[in-house]
Amino acid sequence: MKIALTTQAFQSYVPIIADEVTNYFKRSPDFKGKSGIVNISKSMAQITIFTASHSLQGTEIRNKFDESLADLYHDLDMGFSPVNFMLHWAPLPWNKRRDHAQKTIAKIYMDTIKERRAAGSSDSRDIMWHLMNSSYKNGVQIPDHEIAHMMIALLMAGQHSSSSTSSWIMLRLASRPDIVEALYREQVEALGADLPPLTYEDLAKLPLNQAIIKETLRLHAPIHSILRAVKSPMPVPGTKYMVPTSHQLLAAAGVSASDPNYFPEPDLWEPKRWNKGSPLAPRIPSSAEEEEKIDYGYGLVSKGANSPYLPFGAGRHRCIGEQFANVQLQTIVAMVVREFKLRNVDGSDKVIGTDYASLFSRPLEPANIYWERRQQ
């Protein structure tokens, strides 16, 4: 699947994502008129599924998605809760919705695969095409139903995390209208007052836009736990204890990311802390800064795990979609601030609480914010 995660692929994705965001705001009834109030979590869930399906899986698949299908993906996502790992078989309402969603979406992919095989060829050299022409290491060709399930997994892998992260970003921006305006000015100054169509190369010219993603992931990492098997006995520094190879270790990204030893005033959401010379700049251990970089097939990443900043995990098994998530989120944020001014409904600087009832860090519902369309 890493063929979809190259620089060349990212260059083609940014215009696609930008257009999807713009078109969503044009057709969504929640964004009609000059201003309004919207449940941003629902909107960001739909935007992320549309942008991910179009960019990662092509126009053919995207054309089969609408708001109702995005809701089905939401039902799949809601199947990831603690009770599902114990009672995945139970006849609970959300389990029934999850199973219905899985069968419906799988059929869409299966039908597309059958159509392509019947046609004998395809103009799209996308992930589905590559999987249709791939085999396992033992030489067995990947069955069509497994390709369909892999396609679901690929989209699910990024949808739940990007959906929650983009929602947190918008909620944080609504609490800081000054940052929204700073983001808008950054684009005007870096790209031009006419705000030309966004490109992949433009993202590198927008450091505050990048910092928004970093800071939000620091406080709202979508995954709260990372498990690793102990391969050799590990001494616990400063103690007499040794962790045996029969154990697993759990890293909680939210704990180290809110440690004042590494992040001054850790509870403060301040994107400018990522500026060089900021008094709030992260104090990343030198051992983490000097870690060897390696490319496992989806871009250079640090080989070790000494950093306290772990929103995508670390080492060989860190998230394969890290760079895609950054491209997707940066593009979404850039397009939103071009279109709207944001603030809290009550005008305060408060941020809605976190729903800890699921495996992923979600805002509590309803996550409402006030939007106002910019004068064009």
Short mmCIF file of C-alpha atoms in Angstrom, two decimals:
data_model
loop_
_atom_site.label_atom_id
_atom_site.label_comp_id
_atom_site.label_asym_id
_atom_site.label_seq_id
_atom_site.Cartn_x
_atom_site.Cartn_y
_atom_site.Cartn_z
CA MET A 1 0.00 0.00 0.00
CA LYS A 2 3.00 2.28 0.36
CA ILE A 3 2.79 3.15 -3.37
CA ALA A 4 0.10 5.64 -2.35
CA LEU A 5 2.42 7.36 0.13
CA THR A 6 5.18 8.79 -2.06
CA THR A 7 6.05 12.44 -2.61
CA GLN A 8 4.76 12.19 -6.17
CA ALA A 9 1.46 10.87 -4.84
CA PHE A 10 1.23 13.67 -2.26
CA GLN A 11 1.73 16.26 -5.00
CA SER A 12 -1.37 14.93 -6.75
CA TYR A 13 -3.37 14.65 -3.52
CA VAL A 14 -3.23 18.28 -2.34
CA PRO A 15 -5.35 19.73 -5.22
CA ILE A 16 -7.80 16.83 -4.81
CA ILE A 17 -8.16 17.39 -1.06
CA ALA A 18 -8.47 21.16 -1.52
CA ASP A 19 -11.24 20.74 -4.10
CA GLU A 20 -13.10 18.25 -1.92
CA VAL A 21 -13.07 20.67 1.03
CA THR A 22 -14.28 23.58 -1.13
CA ASN A 23 -17.03 21.52 -2.76
CA TYR A 24 -18.17 20.17 0.61
CA PHE A 25 -18.78 23.68 1.92
CA LYS A 26 -20.68 24.58 -1.26
CA ARG A 27 -23.12 21.67 -1.03
CA SER A 28 -23.45 21.19 2.75
CA PRO A 29 -26.69 22.61 4.20
CA ASP A 30 -24.77 23.36 7.42
CA PHE A 31 -22.72 26.02 5.62
CA LYS A 32 -25.39 27.94 3.76
CA GLY A 33 -25.47 31.71 4.09
CA LYS A 34 -22.96 34.10 5.61
CA SER A 35 -22.72 32.58 9.10
CA GLY A 36 -24.06 29.83 11.30
CA ILE A 37 -23.49 27.22 14.00
CA VAL A 38 -22.33 23.72 13.12
CA ASN A 39 -21.54 20.46 14.89
CA ILE A 40 -17.98 20.39 13.61
CA SER A 41 -17.28 16.75 14.51
CA LYS A 42 -19.92 15.52 12.06
CA SER A 43 -18.66 17.82 9.30
CA MET A 44 -15.00 16.88 9.76
CA ALA A 45 -15.88 13.17 9.74
CA GLN A 46 -17.49 13.62 6.33
CA ILE A 47 -14.71 15.81 4.97
CA THR A 48 -11.99 13.35 5.99
CA ILE A 49 -13.76 10.38 4.41
CA PHE A 50 -14.34 12.25 1.15
CA THR A 51 -10.77 13.57 0.93
CA ALA A 52 -9.21 10.23 1.88
CA SER A 53 -11.36 8.12 -0.44
CA HIS A 54 -10.74 10.42 -3.42
CA SER A 55 -7.00 10.88 -2.93
CA LEU A 56 -6.06 7.38 -1.75
CA GLN A 57 -8.55 5.30 -3.72
CA GLY A 58 -9.31 7.32 -6.81
CA THR A 59 -12.23 9.04 -8.53
CA GLU A 60 -13.98 5.75 -9.29
CA ILE A 61 -14.38 4.91 -5.59
CA ARG A 62 -15.03 8.51 -4.54
CA ASN A 63 -17.96 8.76 -6.95
CA LYS A 64 -19.65 5.93 -5.03
CA PHE A 65 -19.39 7.83 -1.75
CA ASP A 66 -21.97 10.31 -0.52
CA GLU A 67 -23.01 11.59 2.91
CA SER A 68 -24.96 8.39 3.64
CA LEU A 69 -21.88 6.26 2.92
CA ALA A 70 -19.80 8.56 5.10
CA ASP A 71 -22.31 7.82 7.86
CA LEU A 72 -21.74 4.10 7.32
CA TYR A 73 -18.04 4.64 7.91
CA HIS A 74 -19.02 6.44 11.10
CA ASP A 75 -20.95 3.34 12.16
CA LEU A 76 -17.85 1.25 11.48
CA ASP A 77 -15.77 3.67 13.50
CA MET A 78 -18.17 3.48 16.45
CA GLY A 79 -17.53 -0.26 16.50
CA PHE A 80 -14.13 0.55 18.00
CA SER A 81 -15.07 0.83 21.66
CA PRO A 82 -13.81 -1.12 24.69
CA VAL A 83 -16.97 -3.21 24.96
CA ASN A 84 -16.55 -4.41 21.37
CA PHE A 85 -13.28 -6.13 22.21
CA MET A 86 -15.04 -8.16 24.90
CA LEU A 87 -18.52 -8.48 23.41
CA HIS A 88 -17.97 -8.07 19.68
CA TRP A 89 -20.60 -10.74 19.11
CA ALA A 90 -23.28 -9.21 21.36
CA PRO A 91 -26.59 -8.14 19.71
CA LEU A 92 -26.05 -4.53 20.70
CA PRO A 93 -27.44 -1.72 18.51
CA TRP A 94 -24.02 -0.32 17.59
CA ASN A 95 -22.72 -3.81 16.79
CA LYS A 96 -25.63 -4.35 14.41
CA ARG A 97 -24.96 -0.99 12.74
CA ARG A 98 -21.24 -1.85 12.51
CA ASP A 99 -21.93 -5.21 10.82
CA HIS A 100 -24.44 -3.70 8.39
CA ALA A 101 -21.95 -0.96 7.49
CA GLN A 102 -19.14 -3.48 6.94
CA LYS A 103 -21.21 -5.63 4.59
CA THR A 104 -22.56 -2.64 2.64
CA ILE A 105 -19.16 -1.03 2.11
CA ALA A 106 -17.43 -4.34 1.31
CA LYS A 107 -20.01 -4.95 -1.43
CA ILE A 108 -19.17 -1.58 -3.03
CA TYR A 109 -15.50 -2.55 -3.23
CA MET A 110 -16.29 -6.09 -4.40
CA ASP A 111 -18.55 -4.77 -7.17
CA THR A 112 -15.82 -2.39 -8.31
CA ILE A 113 -13.27 -5.21 -8.39
CA LYS A 114 -15.64 -7.38 -10.44
CA GLU A 115 -16.27 -4.52 -12.87
CA ARG A 116 -12.55 -4.03 -13.34
CA ARG A 117 -11.88 -7.74 -13.85
CA ALA A 118 -14.72 -7.95 -16.38
CA ALA A 119 -13.30 -4.97 -18.27
CA GLY A 120 -9.92 -6.68 -18.31
CA SER A 121 -7.99 -3.48 -17.62
CA SER A 122 -8.09 -0.22 -15.75
CA ASP A 123 -6.80 3.25 -16.40
CA SER A 124 -6.30 3.73 -12.65
CA ARG A 125 -2.99 2.46 -11.28
CA ASP A 126 -4.29 2.94 -7.73
CA ILE A 127 -4.07 0.84 -4.58
CA MET A 128 -6.93 -1.43 -5.63
CA TRP A 129 -5.26 -2.10 -8.97
CA HIS A 130 -1.97 -2.98 -7.25
CA LEU A 131 -3.70 -5.31 -4.78
CA MET A 132 -5.62 -7.00 -7.60
CA ASN A 133 -2.28 -7.80 -9.20
CA SER A 134 -0.43 -8.79 -6.02
CA SER A 135 0.31 -12.08 -4.30
CA TYR A 136 1.26 -13.09 -0.79
CA LYS A 137 4.81 -14.27 -0.09
CA ASN A 138 3.68 -17.89 -0.57
CA GLY A 139 2.56 -17.08 -4.10
CA VAL A 140 -1.19 -17.10 -3.42
CA GLN A 141 -3.00 -14.28 -5.20
CA ILE A 142 -4.93 -12.00 -2.86
CA PRO A 143 -8.63 -13.03 -2.91
CA ASP A 144 -11.06 -10.32 -3.95
CA HIS A 145 -12.92 -10.30 -0.63
CA GLU A 146 -9.62 -9.71 1.18
CA ILE A 147 -8.80 -6.83 -1.17
CA ALA A 148 -12.18 -5.31 -0.27
CA HIS A 149 -11.45 -5.69 3.44
CA MET A 150 -7.97 -4.19 3.00
CA MET A 151 -9.51 -1.20 1.24
CA ILE A 152 -11.87 -0.74 4.19
CA ALA A 153 -8.97 -1.06 6.61
CA LEU A 154 -6.89 1.46 4.70
CA LEU A 155 -9.62 4.07 4.78
CA MET A 156 -10.57 3.29 8.38
CA ALA A 157 -6.95 3.56 9.49
CA GLY A 158 -6.79 7.21 8.60
CA GLN A 159 -10.43 8.22 8.84
CA HIS A 160 -10.95 7.85 12.58
CA SER A 161 -7.69 9.56 13.54
CA SER A 162 -7.85 12.37 10.97
CA SER A 163 -11.53 12.91 11.75
CA SER A 164 -10.96 13.33 15.47
CA THR A 165 -7.77 15.36 15.00
CA SER A 166 -9.35 17.74 12.49
CA SER A 167 -12.30 18.21 14.86
CA TRP A 168 -9.94 19.07 17.71
CA ILE A 169 -8.10 21.50 15.43
CA MET A 170 -11.32 23.35 14.57
CA LEU A 171 -12.43 23.44 18.21
CA ARG A 172 -9.04 24.81 19.24
CA LEU A 173 -9.12 27.41 16.47
CA ALA A 174 -12.63 28.45 17.53
CA SER A 175 -11.22 29.14 20.99
CA ARG A 176 -8.42 31.24 19.46
CA PRO A 177 -9.76 33.51 16.66
CA ASP A 178 -6.40 35.31 16.73
CA ILE A 179 -4.71 32.13 15.49
CA VAL A 180 -7.31 31.77 12.73
CA GLU A 181 -6.44 35.24 11.50
CA ALA A 182 -2.72 34.57 11.81
CA LEU A 183 -3.16 31.46 9.64
CA TYR A 184 -5.02 33.48 7.03
CA ARG A 185 -2.36 36.22 6.99
CA GLU A 186 0.36 33.59 6.70
CA GLN A 187 -1.18 32.34 3.45
CA VAL A 188 -1.67 35.84 2.06
CA GLU A 189 1.95 36.78 2.79
CA ALA A 190 3.50 33.49 1.64
CA LEU A 191 1.30 32.67 -1.35
CA GLY A 192 -0.15 36.00 -2.48
CA ALA A 193 -3.26 38.05 -1.76
CA ASP A 194 -5.19 36.26 -4.51
CA LEU A 195 -4.66 32.92 -2.68
CA PRO A 196 -3.93 30.75 -5.73
CA PRO A 197 -4.84 27.05 -5.81
CA LEU A 198 -2.97 25.24 -3.05
CA THR A 199 -0.10 22.90 -3.98
CA TYR A 200 1.98 20.37 -2.08
CA GLU A 201 5.00 22.69 -2.27
CA ASP A 202 2.94 25.51 -0.69
CA LEU A 203 2.52 23.56 2.55
CA ALA A 204 6.24 23.94 3.33
CA LYS A 205 5.80 27.73 3.17
CA LEU A 206 3.23 27.70 5.98
CA PRO A 207 5.04 26.95 9.27
CA LEU A 208 2.17 28.07 11.51
CA ASN A 209 -0.20 25.82 9.57
CA GLN A 210 2.21 22.94 10.27
CA ALA A 211 2.52 23.89 13.93
CA ILE A 212 -1.26 23.75 14.35
CA ILE A 213 -1.15 20.06 13.49
CA LYS A 214 1.81 19.35 15.78
CA GLU A 215 0.36 21.14 18.78
CA THR A 216 -3.09 19.62 18.43
CA LEU A 217 -1.65 16.12 18.12
CA ARG A 218 0.43 16.80 21.23
CA LEU A 219 -2.66 17.43 23.36
CA HIS A 220 -5.14 15.25 21.47
CA ALA A 221 -3.25 12.23 20.16
CA PRO A 222 -5.95 9.99 18.63
CA ILE A 223 -4.44 6.80 20.06
CA HIS A 224 -3.87 6.72 23.80
CA SER A 225 -1.81 3.51 24.06
CA ILE A 226 1.05 1.94 22.09
CA LEU A 227 2.02 -1.65 22.92
CA ARG A 228 5.39 -3.26 22.24
CA ALA A 229 6.65 -6.77 23.02
CA VAL A 230 9.80 -6.99 25.14
CA LYS A 231 12.36 -8.81 22.99
CA SER A 232 15.23 -8.84 25.49
CA PRO A 233 15.29 -8.26 29.29
CA MET A 234 15.01 -4.53 29.99
CA PRO A 235 16.40 -2.99 33.16
CA VAL A 236 14.29 -0.19 34.65
CA PRO A 237 16.73 2.74 35.17
CA GLY A 238 17.38 3.63 38.80
CA THR A 239 15.76 0.48 40.16
CA LYS A 240 16.55 -3.17 40.75
CA TYR A 241 13.73 -4.26 38.43
CA MET A 242 14.06 -6.06 35.13
CA VAL A 243 11.21 -6.34 32.60
CA PRO A 244 11.21 -9.93 31.30
CA THR A 245 10.56 -11.02 27.72
CA SER A 246 7.21 -12.48 28.76
CA HIS A 247 5.90 -8.94 29.20
CA GLN A 248 4.66 -6.13 27.00
CA LEU A 249 5.29 -2.44 27.48
CA LEU A 250 2.65 0.25 27.09
CA ALA A 251 3.59 3.78 26.07
CA ALA A 252 0.96 6.45 26.65
CA ALA A 253 1.68 9.26 24.18
CA GLY A 254 -0.51 11.68 26.10
CA VAL A 255 1.54 11.29 29.26
CA SER A 256 4.95 12.19 27.88
CA ALA A 257 3.44 14.88 25.63
CA SER A 258 2.04 16.66 28.70
CA ASP A 259 5.17 16.31 30.84
CA PRO A 260 6.45 19.78 31.89
CA ASN A 261 10.01 18.45 31.75
CA TYR A 262 9.62 18.28 27.98
CA PHE A 263 6.86 20.80 27.23
CA PRO A 264 6.72 23.99 29.33
CA GLU A 265 3.16 24.84 30.38
CA PRO A 266 2.02 21.53 28.86
CA ASP A 267 -1.72 22.12 29.24
CA LEU A 268 -1.55 25.30 27.17
CA TRP A 269 -2.46 24.89 23.50
CA GLU A 270 0.05 27.22 21.87
CA PRO A 271 1.12 26.40 18.29
CA LYS A 272 3.83 29.06 18.40
CA ARG A 273 5.74 26.96 20.92
CA TRP A 274 7.11 25.13 17.86
CA ASN A 275 8.84 28.32 16.68
CA LYS A 276 12.59 28.34 17.21
CA GLY A 277 13.51 30.43 20.21
CA SER A 278 10.05 30.27 21.81
CA PRO A 279 10.17 30.15 25.64
CA LEU A 280 7.65 27.32 25.38
CA ALA A 281 9.72 25.36 22.83
CA PRO A 282 9.72 21.57 23.35
CA ARG A 283 12.72 20.24 25.23
CA ILE A 284 13.35 17.15 23.17
CA PRO A 285 16.23 15.02 24.54
CA SER A 286 19.36 15.26 22.41
CA SER A 287 19.34 11.47 22.11
CA ALA A 288 16.00 11.72 20.30
CA GLU A 289 17.21 14.53 18.01
CA GLU A 290 20.26 12.49 17.04
CA GLU A 291 18.44 9.23 16.38
CA GLU A 292 19.23 7.49 13.13
CA LYS A 293 16.67 8.03 10.36
CA ILE A 294 15.47 5.18 8.21
CA ASP A 295 13.01 4.80 5.34
CA TYR A 296 10.78 1.74 5.72
CA GLY A 297 9.14 2.57 2.41
CA TYR A 298 7.00 5.57 3.35
CA GLY A 299 9.50 8.34 4.08
CA LEU A 300 12.33 8.98 6.51
CA VAL A 301 11.41 8.41 10.16
CA SER A 302 13.47 8.08 13.32
CA LYS A 303 14.57 4.52 13.99
CA GLY A 304 14.38 4.73 17.77
CA ALA A 305 11.77 5.75 20.29
CA ASN A 306 13.46 8.25 22.60
CA SER A 307 11.20 11.19 21.79
CA PRO A 308 8.45 12.22 24.24
CA TYR A 309 6.34 13.24 21.22
CA LEU A 310 4.68 10.06 19.92
CA PRO A 311 1.36 10.83 18.17
CA PHE A 312 2.21 8.35 15.41
CA GLY A 313 4.12 5.83 17.49
CA ALA A 314 7.81 5.14 16.97
CA GLY A 315 10.30 2.83 15.29
CA ARG A 316 9.54 0.28 12.62
CA HIS A 317 5.89 -0.04 13.58
CA ARG A 318 5.04 3.64 13.69
CA CYS A 319 2.03 4.72 11.67
CA ILE A 320 2.58 4.18 7.95
CA GLY A 321 0.13 6.98 7.20
CA GLU A 322 1.93 9.68 9.21
CA GLN A 323 2.99 11.77 6.24
CA PHE A 324 -0.35 11.40 4.48
CA ALA A 325 -2.16 12.51 7.65
CA ASN A 326 0.01 15.61 7.84
CA VAL A 327 -0.64 16.47 4.19
CA GLN A 328 -4.38 15.87 4.56
CA LEU A 329 -4.73 17.87 7.80
CA GLN A 330 -2.55 20.77 6.64
CA THR A 331 -4.56 21.06 3.43
CA ILE A 332 -7.91 20.92 5.24
CA VAL A 333 -6.85 23.61 7.74
CA ALA A 334 -5.48 25.86 4.99
CA MET A 335 -8.72 25.65 3.01
CA VAL A 336 -10.96 26.20 6.04
CA VAL A 337 -9.22 29.42 7.11
CA ARG A 338 -9.39 30.70 3.53
CA GLU A 339 -13.15 30.34 3.69
CA PHE A 340 -14.17 31.08 7.28
CA LYS A 341 -13.59 32.92 10.52
CA LEU A 342 -14.25 30.72 13.56
CA ARG A 343 -15.12 31.29 17.20
CA ASN A 344 -16.91 29.60 20.08
CA VAL A 345 -20.68 30.00 20.14
CA ASP A 346 -20.48 31.84 23.50
CA GLY A 347 -17.42 33.84 22.46
CA SER A 348 -15.25 32.25 25.16
CA ASP A 349 -11.80 30.68 24.89
CA LYS A 350 -13.00 27.37 26.36
CA VAL A 351 -12.59 24.01 24.62
CA ILE A 352 -15.12 21.20 24.82
CA GLY A 353 -14.22 18.15 26.92
CA THR A 354 -12.90 14.78 25.75
CA ASP A 355 -15.00 11.66 25.36
CA TYR A 356 -12.97 8.87 27.00
CA ALA A 357 -15.67 6.24 26.46
CA SER A 358 -14.12 5.16 23.15
CA LEU A 359 -10.69 3.93 22.13
CA PHE A 360 -10.01 7.16 20.30
CA SER A 361 -9.83 10.69 21.66
CA ARG A 362 -13.05 12.35 20.48
CA PRO A 363 -14.68 15.64 21.44
CA LEU A 364 -17.86 15.33 23.46
CA GLU A 365 -21.04 15.86 21.46
CA PRO A 366 -22.38 18.25 20.39
CA ALA A 367 -19.14 19.98 19.39
CA ASN A 368 -20.69 23.20 18.12
CA ILE A 369 -18.75 26.21 16.81
CA TYR A 370 -19.76 29.47 15.14
CA TRP A 371 -18.53 30.15 11.59
CA GLU A 372 -18.60 33.30 9.51
CA ARG A 373 -17.83 33.36 5.83
CA ARG A 374 -15.01 35.66 4.76
CA GLN A 375 -15.77 38.48 2.34
CA GLN A 376 -14.46 37.41 -1.04
#
